[in-house]
Coordinates of C-alpha atoms in Angstrom, one line a residue:
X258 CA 24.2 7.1 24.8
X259 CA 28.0 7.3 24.4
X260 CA 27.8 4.2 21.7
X261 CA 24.6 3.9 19.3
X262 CA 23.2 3.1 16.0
X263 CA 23.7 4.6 12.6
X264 CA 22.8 4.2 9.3
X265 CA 25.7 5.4 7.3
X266 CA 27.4 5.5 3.9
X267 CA 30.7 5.8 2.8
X268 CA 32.5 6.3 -0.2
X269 CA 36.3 6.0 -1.1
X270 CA 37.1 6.2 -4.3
X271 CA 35.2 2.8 -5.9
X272 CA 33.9 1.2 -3.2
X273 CA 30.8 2.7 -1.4
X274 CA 28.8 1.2 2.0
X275 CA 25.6 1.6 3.2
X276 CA 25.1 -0.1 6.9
X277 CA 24.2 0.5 10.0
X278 CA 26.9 0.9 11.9
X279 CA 27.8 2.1 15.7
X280 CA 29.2 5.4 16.2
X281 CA 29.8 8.1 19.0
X282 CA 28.1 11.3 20.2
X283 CA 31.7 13.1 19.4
X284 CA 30.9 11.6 15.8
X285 CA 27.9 14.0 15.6
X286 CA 28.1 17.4 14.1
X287 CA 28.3 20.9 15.4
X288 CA 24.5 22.1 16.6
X289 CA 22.4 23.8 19.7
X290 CA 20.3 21.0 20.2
X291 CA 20.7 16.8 20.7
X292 CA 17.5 14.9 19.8
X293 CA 16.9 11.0 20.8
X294 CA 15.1 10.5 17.3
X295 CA 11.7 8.8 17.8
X296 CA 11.0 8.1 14.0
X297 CA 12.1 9.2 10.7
X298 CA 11.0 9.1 7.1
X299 CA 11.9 8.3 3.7
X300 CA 12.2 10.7 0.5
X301 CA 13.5 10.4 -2.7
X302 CA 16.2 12.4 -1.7
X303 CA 17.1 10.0 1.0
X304 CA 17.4 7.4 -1.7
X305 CA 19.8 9.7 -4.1
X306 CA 21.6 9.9 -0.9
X307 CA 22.0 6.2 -0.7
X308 CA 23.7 5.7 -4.2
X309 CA 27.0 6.5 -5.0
X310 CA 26.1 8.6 -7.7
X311 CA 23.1 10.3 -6.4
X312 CA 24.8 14.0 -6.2
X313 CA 23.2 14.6 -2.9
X314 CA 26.0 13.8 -0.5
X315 CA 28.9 16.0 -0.7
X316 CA 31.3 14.2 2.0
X317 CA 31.5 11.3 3.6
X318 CA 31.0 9.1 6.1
X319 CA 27.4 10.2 5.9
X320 CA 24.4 9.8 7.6
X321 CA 21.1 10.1 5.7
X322 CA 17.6 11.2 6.8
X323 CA 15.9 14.9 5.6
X324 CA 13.6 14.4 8.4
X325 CA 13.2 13.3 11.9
X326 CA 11.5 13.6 14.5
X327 CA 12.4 12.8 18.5
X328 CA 12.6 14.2 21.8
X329 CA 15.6 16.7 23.1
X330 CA 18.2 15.9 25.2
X331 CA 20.2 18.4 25.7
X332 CA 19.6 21.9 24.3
X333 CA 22.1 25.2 24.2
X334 CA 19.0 26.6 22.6
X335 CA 16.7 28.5 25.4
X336 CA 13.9 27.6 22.9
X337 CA 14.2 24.2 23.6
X338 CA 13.8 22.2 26.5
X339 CA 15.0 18.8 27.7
X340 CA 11.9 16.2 27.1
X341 CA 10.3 18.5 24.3
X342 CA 8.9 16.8 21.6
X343 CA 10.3 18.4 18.1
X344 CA 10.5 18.1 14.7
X345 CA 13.1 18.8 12.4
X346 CA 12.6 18.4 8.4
X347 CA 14.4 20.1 5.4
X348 CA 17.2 22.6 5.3
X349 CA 20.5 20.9 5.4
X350 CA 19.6 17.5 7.4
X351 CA 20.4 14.8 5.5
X352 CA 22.3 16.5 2.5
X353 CA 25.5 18.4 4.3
X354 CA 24.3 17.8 8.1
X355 CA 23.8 14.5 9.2
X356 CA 20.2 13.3 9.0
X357 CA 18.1 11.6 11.2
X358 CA 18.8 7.7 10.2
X359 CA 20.5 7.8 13.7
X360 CA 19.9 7.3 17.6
X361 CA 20.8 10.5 18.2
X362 CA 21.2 13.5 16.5
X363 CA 22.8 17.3 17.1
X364 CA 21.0 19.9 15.1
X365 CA 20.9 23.8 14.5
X366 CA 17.8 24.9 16.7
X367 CA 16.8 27.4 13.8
X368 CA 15.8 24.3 11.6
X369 CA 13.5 22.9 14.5
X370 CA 10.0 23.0 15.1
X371 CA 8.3 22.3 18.5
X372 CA 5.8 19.0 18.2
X373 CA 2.3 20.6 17.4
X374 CA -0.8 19.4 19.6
X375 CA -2.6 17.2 17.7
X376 CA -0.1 15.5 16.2
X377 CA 2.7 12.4 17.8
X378 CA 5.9 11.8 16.6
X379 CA 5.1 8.8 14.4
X380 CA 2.5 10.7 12.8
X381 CA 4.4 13.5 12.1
X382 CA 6.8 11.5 10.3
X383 CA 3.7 9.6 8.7
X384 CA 4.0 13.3 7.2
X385 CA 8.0 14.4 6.8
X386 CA 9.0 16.1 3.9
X387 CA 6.6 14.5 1.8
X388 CA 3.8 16.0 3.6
X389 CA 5.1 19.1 4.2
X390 CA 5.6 19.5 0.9
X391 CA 1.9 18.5 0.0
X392 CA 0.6 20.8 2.4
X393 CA 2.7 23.9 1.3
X394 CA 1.3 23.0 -2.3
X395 CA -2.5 22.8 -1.0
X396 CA -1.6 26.3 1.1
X397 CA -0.4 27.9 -1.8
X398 CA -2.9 26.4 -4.3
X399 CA -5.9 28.6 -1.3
X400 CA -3.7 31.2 -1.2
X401 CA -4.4 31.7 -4.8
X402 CA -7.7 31.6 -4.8
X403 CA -9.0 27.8 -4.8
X404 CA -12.0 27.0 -3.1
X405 CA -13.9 23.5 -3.4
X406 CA -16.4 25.1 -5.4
X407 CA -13.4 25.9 -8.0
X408 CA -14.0 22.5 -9.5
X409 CA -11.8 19.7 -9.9
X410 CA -8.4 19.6 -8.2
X411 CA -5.8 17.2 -10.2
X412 CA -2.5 15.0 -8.4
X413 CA -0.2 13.5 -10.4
X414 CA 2.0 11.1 -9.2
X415 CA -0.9 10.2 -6.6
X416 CA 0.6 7.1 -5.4
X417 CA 4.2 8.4 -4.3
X418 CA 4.5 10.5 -0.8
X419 CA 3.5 13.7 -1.8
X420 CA 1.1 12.6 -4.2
X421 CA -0.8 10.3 -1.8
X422 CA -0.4 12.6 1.2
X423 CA -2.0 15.4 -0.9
X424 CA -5.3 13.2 -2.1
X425 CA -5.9 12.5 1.4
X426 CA -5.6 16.2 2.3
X427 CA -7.7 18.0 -0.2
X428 CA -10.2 15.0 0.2
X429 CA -9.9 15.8 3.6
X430 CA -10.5 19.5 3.1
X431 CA -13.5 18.9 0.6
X432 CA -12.3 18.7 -2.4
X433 CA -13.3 16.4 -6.0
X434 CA -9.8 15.1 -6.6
X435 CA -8.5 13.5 -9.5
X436 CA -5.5 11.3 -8.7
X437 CA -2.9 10.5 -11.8
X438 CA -1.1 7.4 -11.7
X439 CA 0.4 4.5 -13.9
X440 CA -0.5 1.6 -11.8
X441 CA -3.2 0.2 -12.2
X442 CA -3.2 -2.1 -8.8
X443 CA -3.1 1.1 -6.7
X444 CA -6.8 2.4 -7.8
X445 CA -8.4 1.0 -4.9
X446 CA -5.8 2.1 -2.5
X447 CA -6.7 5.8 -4.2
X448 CA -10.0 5.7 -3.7
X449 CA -9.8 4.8 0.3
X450 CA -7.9 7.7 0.6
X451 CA -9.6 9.9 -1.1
X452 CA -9.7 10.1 -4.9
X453 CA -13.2 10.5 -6.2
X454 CA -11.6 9.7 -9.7
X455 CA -8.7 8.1 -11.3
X456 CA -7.0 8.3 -14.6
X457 CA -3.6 7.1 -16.2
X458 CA -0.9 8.8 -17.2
X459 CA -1.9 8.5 -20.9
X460 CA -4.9 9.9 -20.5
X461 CA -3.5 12.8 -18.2
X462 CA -1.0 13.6 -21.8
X463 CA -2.7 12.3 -24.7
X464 CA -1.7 11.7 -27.9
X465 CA -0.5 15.6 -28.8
X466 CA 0.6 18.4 -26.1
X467 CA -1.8 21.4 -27.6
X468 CA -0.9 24.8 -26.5
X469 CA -4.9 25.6 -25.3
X470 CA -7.0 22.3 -24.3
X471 CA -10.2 21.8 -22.9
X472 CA -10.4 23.2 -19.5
X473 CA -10.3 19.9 -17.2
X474 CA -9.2 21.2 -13.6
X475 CA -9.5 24.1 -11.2
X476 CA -5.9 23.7 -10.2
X477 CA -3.1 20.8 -9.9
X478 CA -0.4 19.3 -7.4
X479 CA 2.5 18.4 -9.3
X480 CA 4.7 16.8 -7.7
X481 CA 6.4 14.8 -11.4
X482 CA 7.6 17.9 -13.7
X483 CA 8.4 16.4 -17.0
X484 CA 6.3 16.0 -19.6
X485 CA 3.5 15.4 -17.0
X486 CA 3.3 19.4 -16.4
X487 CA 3.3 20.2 -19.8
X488 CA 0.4 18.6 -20.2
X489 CA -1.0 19.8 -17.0
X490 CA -0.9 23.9 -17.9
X491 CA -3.4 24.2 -21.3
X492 CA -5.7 22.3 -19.4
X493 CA -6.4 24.4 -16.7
X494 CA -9.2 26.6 -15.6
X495 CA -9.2 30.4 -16.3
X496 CA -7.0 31.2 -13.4
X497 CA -6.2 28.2 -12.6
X498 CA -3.1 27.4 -10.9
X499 CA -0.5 24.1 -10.5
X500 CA 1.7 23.6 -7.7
X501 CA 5.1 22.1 -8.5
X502 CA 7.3 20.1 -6.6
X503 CA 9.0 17.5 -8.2
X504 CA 11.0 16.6 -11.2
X505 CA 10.7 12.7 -11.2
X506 CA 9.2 13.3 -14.7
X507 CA 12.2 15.1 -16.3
X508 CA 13.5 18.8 -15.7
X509 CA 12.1 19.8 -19.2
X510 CA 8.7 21.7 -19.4
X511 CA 7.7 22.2 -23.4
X512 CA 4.9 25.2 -22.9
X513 CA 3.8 28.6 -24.5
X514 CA 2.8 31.9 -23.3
X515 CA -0.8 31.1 -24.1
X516 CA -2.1 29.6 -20.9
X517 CA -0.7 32.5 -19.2
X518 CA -1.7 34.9 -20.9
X519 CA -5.2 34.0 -22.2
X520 CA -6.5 31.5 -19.0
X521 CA -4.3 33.5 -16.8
X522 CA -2.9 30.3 -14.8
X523 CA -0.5 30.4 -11.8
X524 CA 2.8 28.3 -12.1
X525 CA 3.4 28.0 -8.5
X526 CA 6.7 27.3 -7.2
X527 CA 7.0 24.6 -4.0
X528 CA 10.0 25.0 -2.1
X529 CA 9.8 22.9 1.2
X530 CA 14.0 23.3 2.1
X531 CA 14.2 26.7 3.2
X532 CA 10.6 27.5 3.5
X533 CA 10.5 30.3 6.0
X534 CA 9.9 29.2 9.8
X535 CA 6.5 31.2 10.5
X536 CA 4.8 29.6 7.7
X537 CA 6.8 26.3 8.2
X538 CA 5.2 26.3 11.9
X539 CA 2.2 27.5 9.9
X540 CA 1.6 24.6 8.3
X541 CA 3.0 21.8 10.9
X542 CA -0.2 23.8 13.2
X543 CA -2.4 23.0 9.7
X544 CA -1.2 19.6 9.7
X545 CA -2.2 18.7 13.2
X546 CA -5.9 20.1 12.4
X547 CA -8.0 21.0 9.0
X548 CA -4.5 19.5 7.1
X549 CA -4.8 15.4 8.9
X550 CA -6.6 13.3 7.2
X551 CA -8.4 10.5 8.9
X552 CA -6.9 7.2 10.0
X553 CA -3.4 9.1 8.7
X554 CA -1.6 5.9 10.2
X555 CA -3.8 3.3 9.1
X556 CA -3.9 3.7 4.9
X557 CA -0.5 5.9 3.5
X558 CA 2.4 4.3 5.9
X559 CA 4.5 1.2 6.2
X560 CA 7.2 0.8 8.8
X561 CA 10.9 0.0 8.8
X562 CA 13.8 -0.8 11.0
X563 CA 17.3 1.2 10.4
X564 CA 18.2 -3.0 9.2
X565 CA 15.8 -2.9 6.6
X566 CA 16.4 0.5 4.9
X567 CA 18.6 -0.5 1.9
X568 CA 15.9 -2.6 0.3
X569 CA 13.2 0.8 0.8
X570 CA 15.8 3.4 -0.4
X571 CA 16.2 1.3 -3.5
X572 CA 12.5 0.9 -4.3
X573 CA 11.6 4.0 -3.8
X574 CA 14.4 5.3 -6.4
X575 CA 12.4 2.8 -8.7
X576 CA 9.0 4.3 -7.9
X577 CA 7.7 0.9 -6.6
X578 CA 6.9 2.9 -3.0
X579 CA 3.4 3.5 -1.8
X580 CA 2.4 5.9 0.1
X581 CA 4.8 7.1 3.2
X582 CA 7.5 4.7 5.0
X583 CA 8.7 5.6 8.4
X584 CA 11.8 4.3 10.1
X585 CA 11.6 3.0 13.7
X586 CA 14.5 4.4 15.4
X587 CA 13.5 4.7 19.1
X588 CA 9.8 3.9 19.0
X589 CA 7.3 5.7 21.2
X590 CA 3.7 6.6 22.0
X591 CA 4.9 10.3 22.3

């Protein structure tokens, strides 16, 4: 393992790479624990990182890759165990630690998280960051209150990681969900997951932002921001509450005080970086159990080699992804 694969990009001054390229274990970073990675994921993030003007990297050479998930190696961590099966998503892997687009990779064992029964490695990457960030939204969403019997539960941005991974887990979980997209192709692909209906983006707005609406939904995962959330808050239920993740929509939110203060609604915060560890190993445990939805491997993932990354990173940046893509990187049953 002296030599191995990495994806990796550079940048110096114009001219900026992306490629696999073969490094060295002295290449790696500073860290308590070295991982052979099994499988990793891709994020939008991962994308940003990918572009020479994404504003994610801050130094290069770089490796890419907020999540990953493997087997250890070697371990200065008493915690961890030569042979374990681990998981490693969020903090700084991938943004100012190298990521998991590698063979082998030397990480902080404070940002790890043992391999829950239940789950393998590809199918915790089938989850990654996306899903970790769906479940925290559907684990917040209960923790204020929602129940099936609430009513109905909206997702915007239902065909994209989070969006798709969270359909599938409230459907899993009993719920009527209403999945928001703009593509039109993708309806059947919602329904086998788990949407029970389906409505565009349009219809999700409307014509005119009002600062009350009808009351259309018990609570929302929002993974777009924008506009999208806007319309999202007047139409929720007396105490209703959205869970927001994203900003793929815009960083802008035009609201008023009224939904607040009249309905009562929750604005919920979703942070999945430096959520803190016991509910982190909270969730990954959720994930394995009530949180999986059936045939997780079959319906929301494709898979990639490290080879074929640049052409993924640049779709999903477009918003032509479906679903979750996991990268091969030392393929195993595990």
């Amino acid at each position: 393992m002296d030599n191995f694969k990495a994806f990796i990009v550079n940048k110096k001054e114009e001219d900026f790479s992306a490629e696999v390229r073969t490094i060295q274990r002295k290449d790696l970073p500073e860290g308590d624990v070295l991982i052979k990675v099994a499988y990793s994921s891709v994020n939008y993030k991962d994308g940003l990182a990918s572009i020479p003007n994404g504003k994610i990297v801050r130094s290069y050479p770089f490796i890419p890759g907020i999540d990953l998930a493997g087997t250890v190696v070697a371990s200065d961590d008493s915690r961890f165990k030569e042979g374990e099966a681990v998981i490693a998503t969020s903090y700084e892997i991938g943004v100012t630690h190298y990521g998991g687009y590698s063979e082998y990779s030397r990480i902080p064992g404070d940002w790890i998280v043992p391999l829950p029964e239940g789950l393998t490695l590809k199918e915790a990457m089938v989850f990654g960051t996306a899903g970790f960030t769906a479940a925290l939204s559907v684990h917040r969403l209960e923790e204020n209150g929602l129940t099936p019997e609430k009513g109905k539960v909206l997702v915007t941005g239902a065909t994209g990681g989070v969006g798709s991974v969270a359909v599938a887990m409230l459907a899993k979980r009993g719920y009527h969900v209403v999945a928001s997209t703009g593509k039109q192709s993708e309806h059947e692909y919602l329904r086998k997951i788990g949407a029970a209906e389906i409505i565009t983006r349009e219809e999700l707005v409307g014509e005119k932002i009002k600062p009350l609406d009808k009351q259309l939904w018990a609570a929302a995962v929002d993974p777009v921001g924008g506009k999208t959330l806007s319309a999202i808050l007047p139409k929720l239920d007396y105490n209703g509450s959205v869970a927001v993740s994203g900003l793929t929509g815009g960083t802008d939110v035009q609201t008023t005080v009224f939904p607040f203060i009249l309905r009562g609604i929750n604005l919920l915060g979703i942070d999945s970086v430096y959520c803190p560890m016991k509910t982190r190993k909270l969730l990954w445990q959720r994930m394995a159990t009530d949180l999986k939805p059936e045939g997780l491997l079959d319906t929301i993932k494709s898979e990639v080699s490290l080879e074929e990354l640049p052409a993924v990173l640049t779709r999903i940046l477009k918003g032509e992804n479906r679903g979750r893509t996991i990268v091969k990187i030392n393929p195993t049953d595990f």
